[in-house]
Amino acid sequence: MAGPEPPSVAPLSLAESATDTASKAHEQEINPWDVQAATDEQGNTLAFDYAAISAKWNTSLINSTLLERFERVTGRKPHRWLRRGLFFSHRDLDRILDIYERGETFLLYTGRGPSSGSMHIGHAIPFEFTKYMQDVFDVPLVIMLTDDEKFLFKEKLTQPEVYQFARDNAKDIISIGFDVKKTFIYIDSEFFTSGYNRHFSLNATEFEKLITNNQVRGAFGFDGSTNVGSNAFAAKQCVAAFASSYPFIFGEQCTSYHRSKKLAAMACLIPCAIDQDPYFRLVRENCSRMDQPSPKPALIHSKFLTSLQGAGGKMSASNPNSAIYLSDTEKQIKNKINKHAFSGGQETLELHRELGGNPDIDVAFQYLSYFEDDDDKLATFAEQYRKGVMLTGDMKKECVGMMTAYVQGFQAARVKVTEEILEEFMRPRKLEWRGNPNPTKKVGAGSGAGTVGEEAKGVDGEKGPSKNAAKKAAKLAEIERKKREKEAAKK
Ligand code: TYM
């Protein structure tokens, strides 16, 4: 595991020194509102340097040891995005595996800032992955739609507009296939004005008191001219990671003023692209200071699905040819890929046959590497492309077929999402989940699978150990975990 996290007051930009004015070079910039790859002296966009951002922010890279343990503990083959390093980094994922092994519940949490009516395929990545994690771990999931965030940060958007985007995006997200019994989706402006947000709101106010303007400015690059709402918003995305913000999910009252200590102690896992990490560094630094302390939320970070223009490019709503949208037609997808997808092939057919292409920078191949599940097929494409046997046109054809099938599958599910289904996902209610059906470690501190406050039960259904024994076992597990991390680091 990585060492202590850098304080969130550390500037976000990898450019510690001023931009070189003589050349067009600038360093990469990654934060929740601005994701820009570095450029070289001639102003050419370079690929994102994920190892650098992981080192800078002290996250742990996902390695084969962790993936082997993931497979052993869950009995599930790691998702192709884990196998291929597209989800490349984490914080405390190993702790989540410990929790799962003990048969305890944890909260899955992810979100979307509804800045437009339709999401692009990049936005689908964390949700597809979250769905996989929900299937693997069988735990409750909350999905936060931050219409307040987008209203505060986007000058031109009005509140009714972002609210409508949020509803449309929520339908998109539901179409990915989440199980309504285990999933609560909420739109901030609606949830925060309902009768169910009391504990969320108390958590947010307490957290706002713990963090200073300087911390928020440092983490997000704000200055004195940033509106007050943007400064305050961070606390909301942060406390959304506390299970105690949603007592109703666990069958607990939210009318009482007092928040549940047991829920506060529940772990949380957040899948997202690496740009969202600054929020959660802020939570990780301050969660132990809450009156009812929460553990540091765990994270699993993805790389960015590149724009059609190639490595380092940004998918942007203002340039429809930069991305494939989940609302695109078959014709649009074909045109976008054929006309705009950056090719790693050679300039002429003869040169391509002679020298071969480079799949690593070929956008059609990159998209296939996200969506083609067959590892062997993908490896064959890469090999044939490198040899010049497979041409750019062939690769694009494969990509058009794959992306059309994905988007059409999505759209077929999307038309079935009615207003009633949306309302059911957004209804504050007790969720139902089973957790680990076969916990292997009887170390049940915290909630049992599916039932808050119940001690974890062993394979044979016995009650878990006493509180002290549980504490001791948790300590031992922590020592064991650190040992494993050290060994992995040495390797
Ligand atoms: P937003 O709407 O910017 O992005 C939603 C999710 O999509 C990820 N993402 C991408 N992943 C892969 N490739 C891309 N090209 C790409 N572009 C965006 C983002 O990292 C994010 O996971 N403030 C948040 C909303 C939010 C949230 C959360 C996100 C609230 N709570 C918890 C993640 C986890 C936002 O505006 O996301």
Short mmCIF file of C-alpha atoms and ligand atoms in Angstrom, two decimals:
data_model
loop_
_atom_site.label_atom_id
_atom_site.label_comp_id
_atom_site.label_asym_id
_atom_site.label_seq_id
_atom_site.Cartn_x
_atom_site.Cartn_y
_atom_site.Cartn_z
CA MET A 1 0.00 0.00 0.00
CA ALA A 2 1.12 3.55 -0.60
CA GLY A 3 2.36 5.74 2.24
CA PRO A 4 0.33 8.51 3.82
CA GLU A 5 -1.83 10.45 1.42
CA PRO A 6 -0.60 13.91 0.54
CA PRO A 7 -2.64 16.56 2.29
CA SER A 8 -5.45 17.76 0.08
CA VAL A 9 -3.98 21.25 0.26
CA ALA A 10 -1.27 20.05 -2.14
CA PRO A 11 -1.90 21.70 -5.52
CA LEU A 12 -3.61 19.40 -7.94
CA SER A 13 -1.74 20.18 -11.09
CA LEU A 14 1.25 18.03 -11.80
CA ALA A 15 2.88 21.24 -12.97
CA GLU A 16 4.60 22.31 -9.83
CA SER A 17 6.60 24.95 -11.65
CA ALA A 18 5.21 27.56 -13.97
CA THR A 19 4.34 26.57 -17.52
CA ASP A 20 7.25 26.91 -19.90
CA THR A 21 6.40 30.02 -21.85
CA ALA A 22 9.09 29.53 -24.52
CA SER A 23 7.58 26.26 -25.64
CA LYS A 24 4.03 25.01 -25.81
CA ALA A 25 4.73 22.32 -23.25
CA HIS A 26 2.47 21.99 -20.27
CA GLU A 27 2.00 19.28 -17.69
CA GLN A 28 -1.15 17.21 -17.30
CA GLU A 29 -3.95 18.60 -15.19
CA ILE A 30 -6.46 16.27 -13.57
CA ASN A 31 -9.20 17.42 -11.25
CA PRO A 32 -12.97 16.90 -11.06
CA TRP A 33 -13.66 19.82 -13.45
CA ASP A 34 -10.69 19.88 -15.71
CA VAL A 35 -8.96 16.90 -17.25
CA GLN A 36 -6.15 17.83 -19.65
CA ALA A 37 -3.29 15.71 -20.90
CA ALA A 38 0.22 17.16 -21.06
CA THR A 39 1.53 18.68 -24.29
CA ASP A 40 5.04 18.57 -25.68
CA GLU A 41 7.11 21.57 -26.79
CA GLN A 42 5.34 21.65 -30.15
CA GLY A 43 1.95 21.64 -28.47
CA ASN A 44 1.16 18.02 -29.35
CA THR A 45 -1.13 16.31 -26.87
CA LEU A 46 0.51 13.44 -25.02
CA ALA A 47 -1.10 10.41 -23.39
CA PHE A 48 -2.09 10.68 -19.72
CA ASP A 49 0.63 9.55 -17.37
CA TYR A 50 -1.35 7.41 -14.93
CA ALA A 51 1.69 6.16 -13.03
CA ALA A 52 2.62 9.79 -12.33
CA ILE A 53 -0.83 10.73 -11.04
CA SER A 54 -0.93 7.62 -8.86
CA ALA A 55 2.51 8.45 -7.44
CA LYS A 56 1.58 12.09 -6.98
CA TRP A 57 -1.61 11.29 -5.08
CA ASN A 58 -0.17 8.28 -3.31
CA THR A 59 -2.72 5.76 -4.52
CA SER A 60 -1.83 2.07 -4.86
CA LEU A 61 -1.51 0.53 -8.30
CA ILE A 62 -3.62 -2.59 -8.81
CA ASN A 63 -1.26 -5.51 -9.25
CA SER A 64 -1.59 -9.21 -10.04
CA THR A 65 -1.32 -10.18 -6.35
CA LEU A 66 -4.39 -8.10 -5.55
CA LEU A 67 -6.28 -9.46 -8.55
CA GLU A 68 -5.44 -13.04 -7.58
CA ARG A 69 -6.77 -12.37 -4.09
CA PHE A 70 -9.89 -10.71 -5.55
CA GLU A 71 -10.57 -13.86 -7.57
CA ARG A 72 -9.87 -16.15 -4.60
CA VAL A 73 -12.08 -14.20 -2.21
CA THR A 74 -15.02 -13.50 -4.54
CA GLY A 75 -14.80 -16.64 -6.68
CA ARG A 76 -15.25 -14.35 -9.70
CA LYS A 77 -12.93 -13.72 -12.60
CA PRO A 78 -11.77 -10.08 -12.42
CA HIS A 79 -13.65 -7.86 -14.86
CA ARG A 80 -11.83 -7.33 -18.17
CA TRP A 81 -11.17 -3.70 -17.10
CA LEU A 82 -9.29 -5.03 -14.07
CA ARG A 83 -7.47 -7.67 -16.11
CA ARG A 84 -6.40 -5.04 -18.64
CA GLY A 85 -5.36 -2.36 -16.15
CA LEU A 86 -8.10 0.07 -17.20
CA PHE A 87 -9.17 0.20 -13.56
CA PHE A 88 -5.59 0.70 -12.52
CA SER A 89 -5.43 2.17 -9.05
CA HIS A 90 -7.08 1.88 -5.64
CA ARG A 91 -7.15 2.92 -2.06
CA ASP A 92 -7.79 0.13 0.46
CA LEU A 93 -9.46 -2.32 -1.91
CA ASP A 94 -7.71 -5.03 0.10
CA ARG A 95 -9.57 -3.85 3.22
CA ILE A 96 -12.86 -4.27 1.35
CA LEU A 97 -11.84 -7.86 0.54
CA ASP A 98 -11.13 -8.45 4.25
CA ILE A 99 -14.61 -7.14 5.07
CA TYR A 100 -16.23 -9.32 2.44
CA GLU A 101 -14.35 -12.36 3.71
CA ARG A 102 -15.77 -11.70 7.16
CA GLY A 103 -19.28 -11.57 5.72
CA GLU A 104 -19.82 -7.93 6.68
CA THR A 105 -21.73 -5.39 4.68
CA PHE A 106 -20.16 -2.36 3.04
CA LEU A 107 -21.74 0.43 1.02
CA LEU A 108 -21.03 0.87 -2.68
CA TYR A 109 -21.23 4.51 -3.78
CA THR A 110 -20.80 6.29 -7.09
CA GLY A 111 -22.30 9.28 -8.89
CA ARG A 112 -22.78 11.51 -11.88
CA GLY A 113 -22.82 15.28 -12.37
CA PRO A 114 -25.70 15.79 -14.84
CA SER A 115 -24.22 18.40 -17.19
CA SER A 116 -26.14 17.26 -20.29
CA GLY A 117 -29.18 15.21 -21.21
CA SER A 118 -27.27 12.24 -22.60
CA MET A 119 -24.21 10.49 -21.28
CA HIS A 120 -21.26 9.43 -23.46
CA ILE A 121 -19.69 5.99 -23.39
CA GLY A 122 -16.93 7.29 -21.05
CA HIS A 123 -19.57 8.03 -18.43
CA ALA A 124 -20.94 4.52 -18.80
CA ILE A 125 -17.60 3.00 -17.70
CA PRO A 126 -17.83 3.57 -13.92
CA PHE A 127 -21.49 2.55 -13.93
CA GLU A 128 -20.89 -0.67 -15.87
CA PHE A 129 -18.08 -1.42 -13.45
CA THR A 130 -20.19 -0.57 -10.39
CA LYS A 131 -22.88 -2.93 -11.67
CA TYR A 132 -20.26 -5.68 -11.90
CA MET A 133 -19.12 -4.91 -8.33
CA GLN A 134 -22.73 -4.98 -7.12
CA ASP A 135 -23.18 -8.40 -8.74
CA VAL A 136 -19.92 -9.69 -7.26
CA PHE A 137 -20.33 -8.43 -3.70
CA ASP A 138 -24.13 -8.28 -3.42
CA VAL A 139 -24.16 -5.12 -1.31
CA PRO A 140 -26.30 -1.96 -1.14
CA LEU A 141 -25.49 0.78 -3.62
CA VAL A 142 -26.17 4.53 -3.65
CA ILE A 143 -25.87 6.65 -6.78
CA MET A 144 -25.70 10.41 -6.27
CA LEU A 145 -26.79 12.77 -9.06
CA THR A 146 -25.26 16.13 -8.27
CA ASP A 147 -27.57 18.59 -10.02
CA ASP A 148 -26.60 21.14 -7.34
CA GLU A 149 -22.90 20.72 -8.25
CA LYS A 150 -23.51 21.27 -11.96
CA PHE A 151 -25.77 24.25 -11.29
CA LEU A 152 -23.08 25.84 -9.10
CA PHE A 153 -20.19 25.17 -11.47
CA LYS A 154 -21.77 25.80 -14.86
CA GLU A 155 -22.55 29.46 -15.29
CA LYS A 156 -25.18 28.98 -17.97
CA LEU A 157 -27.25 26.16 -16.50
CA THR A 158 -30.51 26.83 -14.68
CA GLN A 159 -31.85 24.71 -11.84
CA PRO A 160 -34.83 23.28 -13.81
CA GLU A 161 -32.44 22.36 -16.66
CA VAL A 162 -29.96 20.44 -14.51
CA TYR A 163 -32.79 18.74 -12.65
CA GLN A 164 -34.19 17.46 -15.97
CA PHE A 165 -30.68 16.33 -17.02
CA ALA A 166 -30.44 14.46 -13.73
CA ARG A 167 -33.72 12.62 -14.37
CA ASP A 168 -32.64 11.73 -17.92
CA ASN A 169 -29.20 10.61 -16.74
CA ALA A 170 -30.76 8.54 -13.96
CA LYS A 171 -32.75 6.67 -16.61
CA ASP A 172 -29.52 6.11 -18.55
CA ILE A 173 -27.88 4.74 -15.42
CA ILE A 174 -30.80 2.43 -14.63
CA SER A 175 -30.52 1.05 -18.19
CA ILE A 176 -27.06 -0.29 -17.32
CA GLY A 177 -28.95 -2.98 -15.36
CA PHE A 178 -28.86 -2.13 -11.66
CA ASP A 179 -31.00 -4.17 -9.31
CA VAL A 180 -33.69 -1.90 -7.86
CA LYS A 181 -33.84 -3.92 -4.62
CA LYS A 182 -30.22 -3.07 -3.86
CA THR A 183 -29.95 0.41 -5.37
CA PHE A 184 -30.97 3.87 -4.20
CA ILE A 185 -30.53 6.65 -6.75
CA TYR A 186 -31.02 10.24 -5.65
CA ILE A 187 -30.96 13.68 -7.19
CA ASP A 188 -29.40 16.09 -4.71
CA SER A 189 -31.93 18.92 -5.05
CA GLU A 190 -34.80 16.48 -4.53
CA PHE A 191 -33.27 14.37 -1.75
CA PHE A 192 -31.99 17.38 0.18
CA THR A 193 -35.47 18.88 0.33
CA SER A 194 -37.22 15.63 1.31
CA GLY A 195 -37.90 14.43 4.81
CA TYR A 196 -35.29 11.69 4.45
CA ASN A 197 -32.15 13.77 4.36
CA ARG A 198 -31.90 14.68 8.04
CA HIS A 199 -28.87 12.52 8.77
CA PHE A 200 -27.21 13.36 5.46
CA SER A 201 -27.68 17.02 6.26
CA LEU A 202 -26.36 16.66 9.83
CA ASN A 203 -23.32 14.83 8.47
CA ALA A 204 -22.77 17.53 5.83
CA THR A 205 -22.94 20.36 8.36
CA GLU A 206 -20.57 18.56 10.70
CA PHE A 207 -18.15 17.87 7.87
CA GLU A 208 -18.35 21.49 6.67
CA LYS A 209 -17.21 22.50 10.15
CA LEU A 210 -14.22 20.17 9.96
CA ILE A 211 -12.79 21.43 6.68
CA THR A 212 -11.41 24.88 6.05
CA ASN A 213 -11.64 27.16 3.04
CA ASN A 214 -7.92 26.62 2.56
CA GLN A 215 -8.33 22.84 2.39
CA VAL A 216 -11.11 23.10 -0.18
CA ARG A 217 -9.22 25.70 -2.20
CA GLY A 218 -6.09 23.54 -2.16
CA ALA A 219 -7.94 20.38 -3.14
CA PHE A 220 -9.94 21.92 -5.98
CA GLY A 221 -7.91 24.94 -7.05
CA PHE A 222 -10.57 27.45 -5.94
CA ASP A 223 -9.79 31.06 -5.13
CA GLY A 224 -11.50 33.98 -3.43
CA SER A 225 -13.75 34.61 -6.42
CA THR A 226 -15.23 31.07 -6.40
CA ASN A 227 -18.87 31.13 -5.38
CA VAL A 228 -19.69 30.13 -1.82
CA GLY A 229 -21.88 27.22 -2.96
CA SER A 230 -18.99 25.56 -4.83
CA ASN A 231 -16.85 25.75 -1.68
CA ALA A 232 -19.59 24.17 0.37
CA PHE A 233 -20.55 21.52 -2.19
CA ALA A 234 -17.47 19.38 -1.53
CA ALA A 235 -18.79 18.34 1.88
CA LYS A 236 -21.91 16.89 0.26
CA GLN A 237 -20.09 14.64 -2.19
CA CYS A 238 -17.88 13.62 0.77
CA VAL A 239 -20.53 12.67 3.35
CA ALA A 240 -22.41 10.77 0.66
CA ALA A 241 -19.80 8.08 1.39
CA PHE A 242 -21.07 7.60 4.97
CA ALA A 243 -23.68 4.86 5.38
CA SER A 244 -25.05 6.88 8.31
CA SER A 245 -26.33 9.43 5.75
CA TYR A 246 -28.95 6.88 4.61
CA PRO A 247 -30.48 5.20 7.69
CA PHE A 248 -33.64 4.20 5.77
CA ILE A 249 -31.57 1.93 3.47
CA PHE A 250 -30.76 -0.17 6.53
CA GLY A 251 -34.26 -0.10 7.98
CA GLU A 252 -33.38 2.53 10.57
CA GLN A 253 -35.33 5.65 11.50
CA CYS A 254 -34.25 8.98 10.13
CA THR A 255 -36.74 10.97 12.19
CA SER A 256 -34.52 10.77 15.27
CA TYR A 257 -31.92 13.50 15.62
CA HIS A 258 -29.17 11.03 16.46
CA ARG A 259 -27.21 9.36 13.74
CA SER A 260 -26.37 5.67 13.92
CA LYS A 261 -22.91 4.93 15.26
CA LYS A 262 -23.02 1.46 13.73
CA LEU A 263 -23.84 2.84 10.30
CA ALA A 264 -21.11 5.47 10.64
CA ALA A 265 -18.65 2.61 11.19
CA MET A 266 -19.63 0.86 7.95
CA ALA A 267 -17.03 0.79 5.18
CA CYS A 268 -17.65 2.21 1.71
CA LEU A 269 -16.19 1.47 -1.72
CA ILE A 270 -16.28 4.10 -4.47
CA PRO A 271 -15.68 3.20 -8.13
CA CYS A 272 -14.88 6.29 -10.28
CA ALA A 273 -12.35 7.64 -12.74
CA ILE A 274 -9.23 9.10 -11.09
CA ASP A 275 -10.47 12.72 -11.55
CA GLN A 276 -12.88 12.34 -8.61
CA ASP A 277 -10.16 11.32 -6.15
CA PRO A 278 -9.61 14.84 -4.66
CA TYR A 279 -13.08 14.73 -3.09
CA PHE A 280 -12.37 11.48 -1.41
CA ARG A 281 -8.93 12.45 -0.15
CA LEU A 282 -10.76 15.13 1.74
CA VAL A 283 -13.09 12.53 3.30
CA ARG A 284 -10.24 10.16 4.06
CA GLU A 285 -8.32 12.89 5.86
CA ASN A 286 -11.24 14.00 7.99
CA CYS A 287 -13.66 11.08 8.51
CA SER A 288 -12.02 9.95 11.74
CA ARG A 289 -12.71 13.41 13.18
CA MET A 290 -16.48 13.05 12.90
CA ASP A 291 -18.34 12.74 16.19
CA GLN A 292 -19.23 9.24 15.05
CA PRO A 293 -16.10 8.38 13.10
CA SER A 294 -16.30 6.60 9.78
CA PRO A 295 -13.54 4.49 8.24
CA LYS A 296 -11.70 5.93 5.26
CA PRO A 297 -13.73 5.12 2.15
CA ALA A 298 -11.98 2.74 -0.24
CA LEU A 299 -11.67 3.67 -3.91
CA ILE A 300 -11.10 1.96 -7.19
CA HIS A 301 -10.00 4.29 -9.98
CA SER A 302 -10.31 3.98 -13.75
CA LYS A 303 -8.36 5.61 -16.53
CA PHE A 304 -10.25 7.88 -18.94
CA LEU A 305 -11.77 6.40 -22.05
CA THR A 306 -10.13 8.58 -24.64
CA SER A 307 -11.97 10.89 -27.03
CA LEU A 308 -12.21 9.86 -30.69
CA GLN A 309 -9.36 12.24 -31.41
CA GLY A 310 -6.94 10.04 -29.52
CA ALA A 311 -4.75 9.71 -26.46
CA GLY A 312 -5.12 12.61 -24.06
CA GLY A 313 -8.17 13.95 -25.89
CA LYS A 314 -11.23 14.98 -23.99
CA MET A 315 -14.79 13.90 -24.69
CA SER A 316 -16.78 17.09 -24.73
CA ALA A 317 -20.48 17.86 -25.06
CA SER A 318 -19.55 20.95 -27.11
CA ASN A 319 -17.88 18.75 -29.72
CA PRO A 320 -20.26 15.90 -30.64
CA ASN A 321 -17.55 14.31 -32.79
CA SER A 322 -15.30 13.87 -29.77
CA ALA A 323 -17.40 11.09 -28.27
CA ILE A 324 -19.93 8.37 -28.93
CA TYR A 325 -23.10 9.18 -27.02
CA LEU A 326 -25.43 6.60 -25.59
CA SER A 327 -28.16 8.27 -27.69
CA ASP A 328 -26.25 8.02 -31.02
CA THR A 329 -27.77 6.21 -33.99
CA GLU A 330 -26.03 3.38 -35.85
CA LYS A 331 -25.22 5.83 -38.65
CA GLN A 332 -23.75 8.41 -36.28
CA ILE A 333 -21.56 5.79 -34.61
CA LYS A 334 -20.30 4.56 -37.99
CA ASN A 335 -19.56 8.10 -39.19
CA LYS A 336 -17.86 9.15 -35.99
CA ILE A 337 -15.55 6.13 -35.91
CA ASN A 338 -14.78 6.12 -39.63
CA LYS A 339 -14.22 9.86 -39.93
CA HIS A 340 -12.93 10.92 -36.52
CA ALA A 341 -11.31 8.00 -34.71
CA PHE A 342 -7.56 8.56 -34.57
CA SER A 343 -5.73 5.78 -36.37
CA GLY A 344 -2.51 4.10 -35.32
CA GLY A 345 -2.07 2.86 -38.89
CA GLN A 346 0.44 4.03 -41.50
CA GLU A 347 -0.27 6.72 -44.08
CA THR A 348 -0.51 4.40 -47.07
CA LEU A 349 -1.63 0.82 -47.51
CA GLU A 350 1.85 -0.16 -48.72
CA LEU A 351 3.54 1.37 -45.68
CA HIS A 352 1.01 -0.24 -43.35
CA ARG A 353 1.62 -3.68 -44.89
CA GLU A 354 5.35 -3.09 -44.59
CA LEU A 355 5.66 -1.44 -41.16
CA GLY A 356 2.44 -2.42 -39.42
CA GLY A 357 0.27 -0.24 -37.19
CA ASN A 358 0.37 0.74 -33.54
CA PRO A 359 -2.70 -0.48 -31.63
CA ASP A 360 -1.60 1.37 -28.48
CA ILE A 361 -2.55 4.72 -30.00
CA ASP A 362 -5.31 3.46 -32.28
CA VAL A 363 -8.66 4.68 -30.93
CA ALA A 364 -10.70 1.91 -32.56
CA PHE A 365 -8.47 -0.66 -30.85
CA GLN A 366 -8.64 1.26 -27.55
CA TYR A 367 -12.45 1.17 -27.63
CA LEU A 368 -12.36 -2.54 -28.47
CA SER A 369 -10.09 -3.11 -25.50
CA TYR A 370 -12.84 -1.70 -23.27
CA PHE A 371 -15.76 -3.53 -24.83
CA GLU A 372 -14.45 -6.81 -26.31
CA ASP A 373 -14.50 -9.37 -23.52
CA ASP A 374 -12.53 -12.08 -25.35
CA ASP A 375 -8.86 -11.62 -24.35
CA ASP A 376 -7.61 -13.93 -27.11
CA LYS A 377 -9.57 -12.15 -29.83
CA LEU A 378 -8.24 -8.80 -28.66
CA ALA A 379 -4.66 -10.09 -28.55
CA THR A 380 -5.07 -11.40 -32.12
CA PHE A 381 -6.31 -7.98 -33.31
CA ALA A 382 -3.28 -6.29 -31.74
CA GLU A 383 -0.86 -8.82 -33.22
CA GLN A 384 -2.38 -8.72 -36.71
CA TYR A 385 -2.42 -4.91 -36.65
CA ARG A 386 1.22 -4.72 -35.62
CA LYS A 387 2.12 -7.11 -38.44
CA GLY A 388 0.23 -5.00 -40.97
CA VAL A 389 -2.14 -7.87 -41.76
CA MET A 390 -5.09 -6.10 -40.19
CA LEU A 391 -5.74 -2.65 -41.68
CA THR A 392 -7.13 0.52 -40.11
CA GLY A 393 -10.38 -0.05 -41.97
CA ASP A 394 -10.64 -3.60 -40.58
CA MET A 395 -10.06 -2.36 -37.03
CA LYS A 396 -12.61 0.41 -37.45
CA LYS A 397 -15.14 -2.07 -38.81
CA GLU A 398 -14.71 -4.27 -35.72
CA CYS A 399 -15.07 -1.20 -33.54
CA VAL A 400 -18.21 0.05 -35.33
CA GLY A 401 -19.79 -3.40 -34.89
CA MET A 402 -18.88 -3.59 -31.21
CA MET A 403 -19.94 -0.04 -30.31
CA THR A 404 -23.17 -0.29 -32.30
CA ALA A 405 -24.07 -3.50 -30.49
CA TYR A 406 -23.29 -1.92 -27.12
CA VAL A 407 -25.21 1.32 -27.75
CA GLN A 408 -28.18 -0.50 -29.29
CA GLY A 409 -28.29 -2.90 -26.33
CA PHE A 410 -28.26 0.11 -24.03
CA GLN A 411 -31.01 1.86 -26.01
CA ALA A 412 -33.23 -1.24 -25.96
CA ALA A 413 -32.98 -1.24 -22.16
CA ARG A 414 -33.44 2.56 -21.99
CA VAL A 415 -36.85 2.61 -23.71
CA LYS A 416 -38.14 0.27 -21.02
CA VAL A 417 -37.23 2.65 -18.18
CA THR A 418 -40.52 4.35 -17.37
CA GLU A 419 -41.15 7.24 -14.98
CA GLU A 420 -42.54 4.68 -12.51
CA ILE A 421 -39.31 2.66 -12.59
CA LEU A 422 -37.29 5.83 -12.09
CA GLU A 423 -39.46 6.84 -9.12
CA GLU A 424 -39.00 3.40 -7.56
CA PHE A 425 -35.18 3.66 -7.74
CA MET A 426 -35.40 7.13 -6.20
CA ARG A 427 -37.82 6.19 -3.40
CA PRO A 428 -36.04 6.28 -0.03
CA ARG A 429 -36.58 2.75 1.31
CA LYS A 430 -34.96 -0.23 2.96
CA LEU A 431 -32.75 -2.06 0.48
CA GLU A 432 -32.32 -5.83 0.30
CA TRP A 433 -29.04 -7.63 -0.29
CA ARG A 434 -27.37 -10.88 0.71
CA GLY A 435 -23.66 -10.11 0.94
CA ASN A 436 -21.14 -12.92 1.04
CA PRO A 437 -23.07 -16.23 1.09
CA ASN A 438 -20.04 -18.06 2.41
CA PRO A 439 -17.89 -15.94 4.72
CA THR A 440 -14.62 -17.66 5.46
CA LYS A 441 -13.48 -15.61 8.44
CA LYS A 442 -15.56 -15.44 11.59
CA VAL A 443 -14.44 -12.01 12.69
CA GLY A 444 -17.73 -10.19 12.75
CA ALA A 445 -17.32 -6.70 14.07
CA GLY A 446 -19.92 -4.43 12.53
CA SER A 447 -22.96 -5.47 10.60
CA GLY A 448 -23.69 -8.97 9.35
CA ALA A 449 -24.48 -9.49 5.73
CA GLY A 450 -27.72 -7.73 5.08
CA THR A 451 -28.60 -6.87 8.65
CA VAL A 452 -27.14 -3.92 10.43
CA GLY A 453 -26.04 -4.62 13.94
CA GLU A 454 -26.25 -8.38 13.58
CA GLU A 455 -22.95 -10.04 14.22
CA ALA A 456 -21.41 -11.73 11.23
CA LYS A 457 -22.24 -15.37 11.03
CA GLY A 458 -19.78 -18.10 10.15
CA VAL A 459 -20.22 -20.64 7.44
CA ASP A 460 -22.06 -22.87 9.86
CA GLY A 461 -24.41 -20.11 10.95
CA GLU A 462 -22.76 -19.68 14.37
CA LYS A 463 -22.75 -16.28 16.01
CA GLY A 464 -19.63 -14.24 15.55
CA PRO A 465 -17.10 -13.75 18.35
CA SER A 466 -17.36 -11.25 21.21
CA LYS A 467 -16.54 -7.57 20.68
CA ASN A 468 -13.06 -7.91 22.18
CA ALA A 469 -12.23 -11.00 20.18
CA ALA A 470 -13.49 -9.23 17.08
CA LYS A 471 -11.29 -6.22 17.80
CA LYS A 472 -8.27 -8.47 18.31
CA ALA A 473 -9.00 -10.37 15.11
CA ALA A 474 -9.46 -7.13 13.19
CA LYS A 475 -6.09 -5.96 14.49
CA LEU A 476 -4.47 -9.22 13.42
CA ALA A 477 -6.12 -8.92 10.01
CA GLU A 478 -4.73 -5.37 9.72
CA ILE A 479 -1.20 -6.61 10.57
CA GLU A 480 -1.60 -9.42 8.05
CA ARG A 481 -2.77 -6.96 5.43
CA LYS A 482 0.19 -4.64 5.99
CA LYS A 483 2.52 -7.62 5.72
CA ARG A 484 0.95 -8.62 2.44
CA GLU A 485 1.28 -5.08 1.14
CA LYS A 486 4.93 -4.94 2.08
CA GLU A 487 5.56 -8.23 0.32
CA ALA A 488 3.69 -7.05 -2.75
CA ALA A 489 5.68 -3.78 -2.74
CA LYS A 490 8.95 -5.73 -2.50
CA LYS A 491 7.94 -7.89 -5.47
P1 TYM B 1 -19.08 13.20 -13.84
O1 TYM B 1 -20.49 13.36 -14.28
O2 TYM B 1 -18.08 14.17 -14.31
O3 TYM B 1 -18.60 11.77 -14.24
C1 TYM B 1 -19.35 10.61 -13.87
C2 TYM B 1 -18.38 9.45 -13.69
O4 TYM B 1 -17.75 9.18 -14.95
C3 TYM B 1 -16.33 9.22 -14.79
N1 TYM B 1 -15.82 9.67 -16.10
C4 TYM B 1 -15.14 8.86 -16.96
N2 TYM B 1 -14.73 7.60 -16.84
C5 TYM B 1 -14.03 7.04 -17.87
N3 TYM B 1 -13.73 7.72 -19.01
C6 TYM B 1 -14.12 9.00 -19.18
N4 TYM B 1 -13.82 9.64 -20.31
C7 TYM B 1 -14.87 9.64 -18.12
N5 TYM B 1 -15.40 10.87 -17.92
C8 TYM B 1 -15.98 10.86 -16.70
C9 TYM B 1 -16.11 10.15 -13.61
O5 TYM B 1 -14.88 9.94 -12.97
C10 TYM B 1 -17.26 9.75 -12.70
O6 TYM B 1 -16.95 8.57 -12.00
N6 TYM B 1 -18.95 15.07 -9.13
C11 TYM B 1 -19.20 13.89 -9.92
C12 TYM B 1 -20.51 13.18 -9.52
C13 TYM B 1 -20.34 12.33 -8.28
C14 TYM B 1 -19.51 11.17 -8.19
C15 TYM B 1 -19.65 10.70 -6.85
C16 TYM B 1 -18.68 10.51 -9.11
C17 TYM B 1 -20.93 12.50 -7.08
N7 TYM B 1 -20.52 11.54 -6.21
C18 TYM B 1 -18.98 9.55 -6.44
C19 TYM B 1 -18.00 9.36 -8.69
C20 TYM B 1 -18.15 8.90 -7.35
C21 TYM B 1 -19.24 14.22 -11.42
O7 TYM B 1 -19.49 15.35 -11.79
O8 TYM B 1 -19.04 13.12 -12.25
#
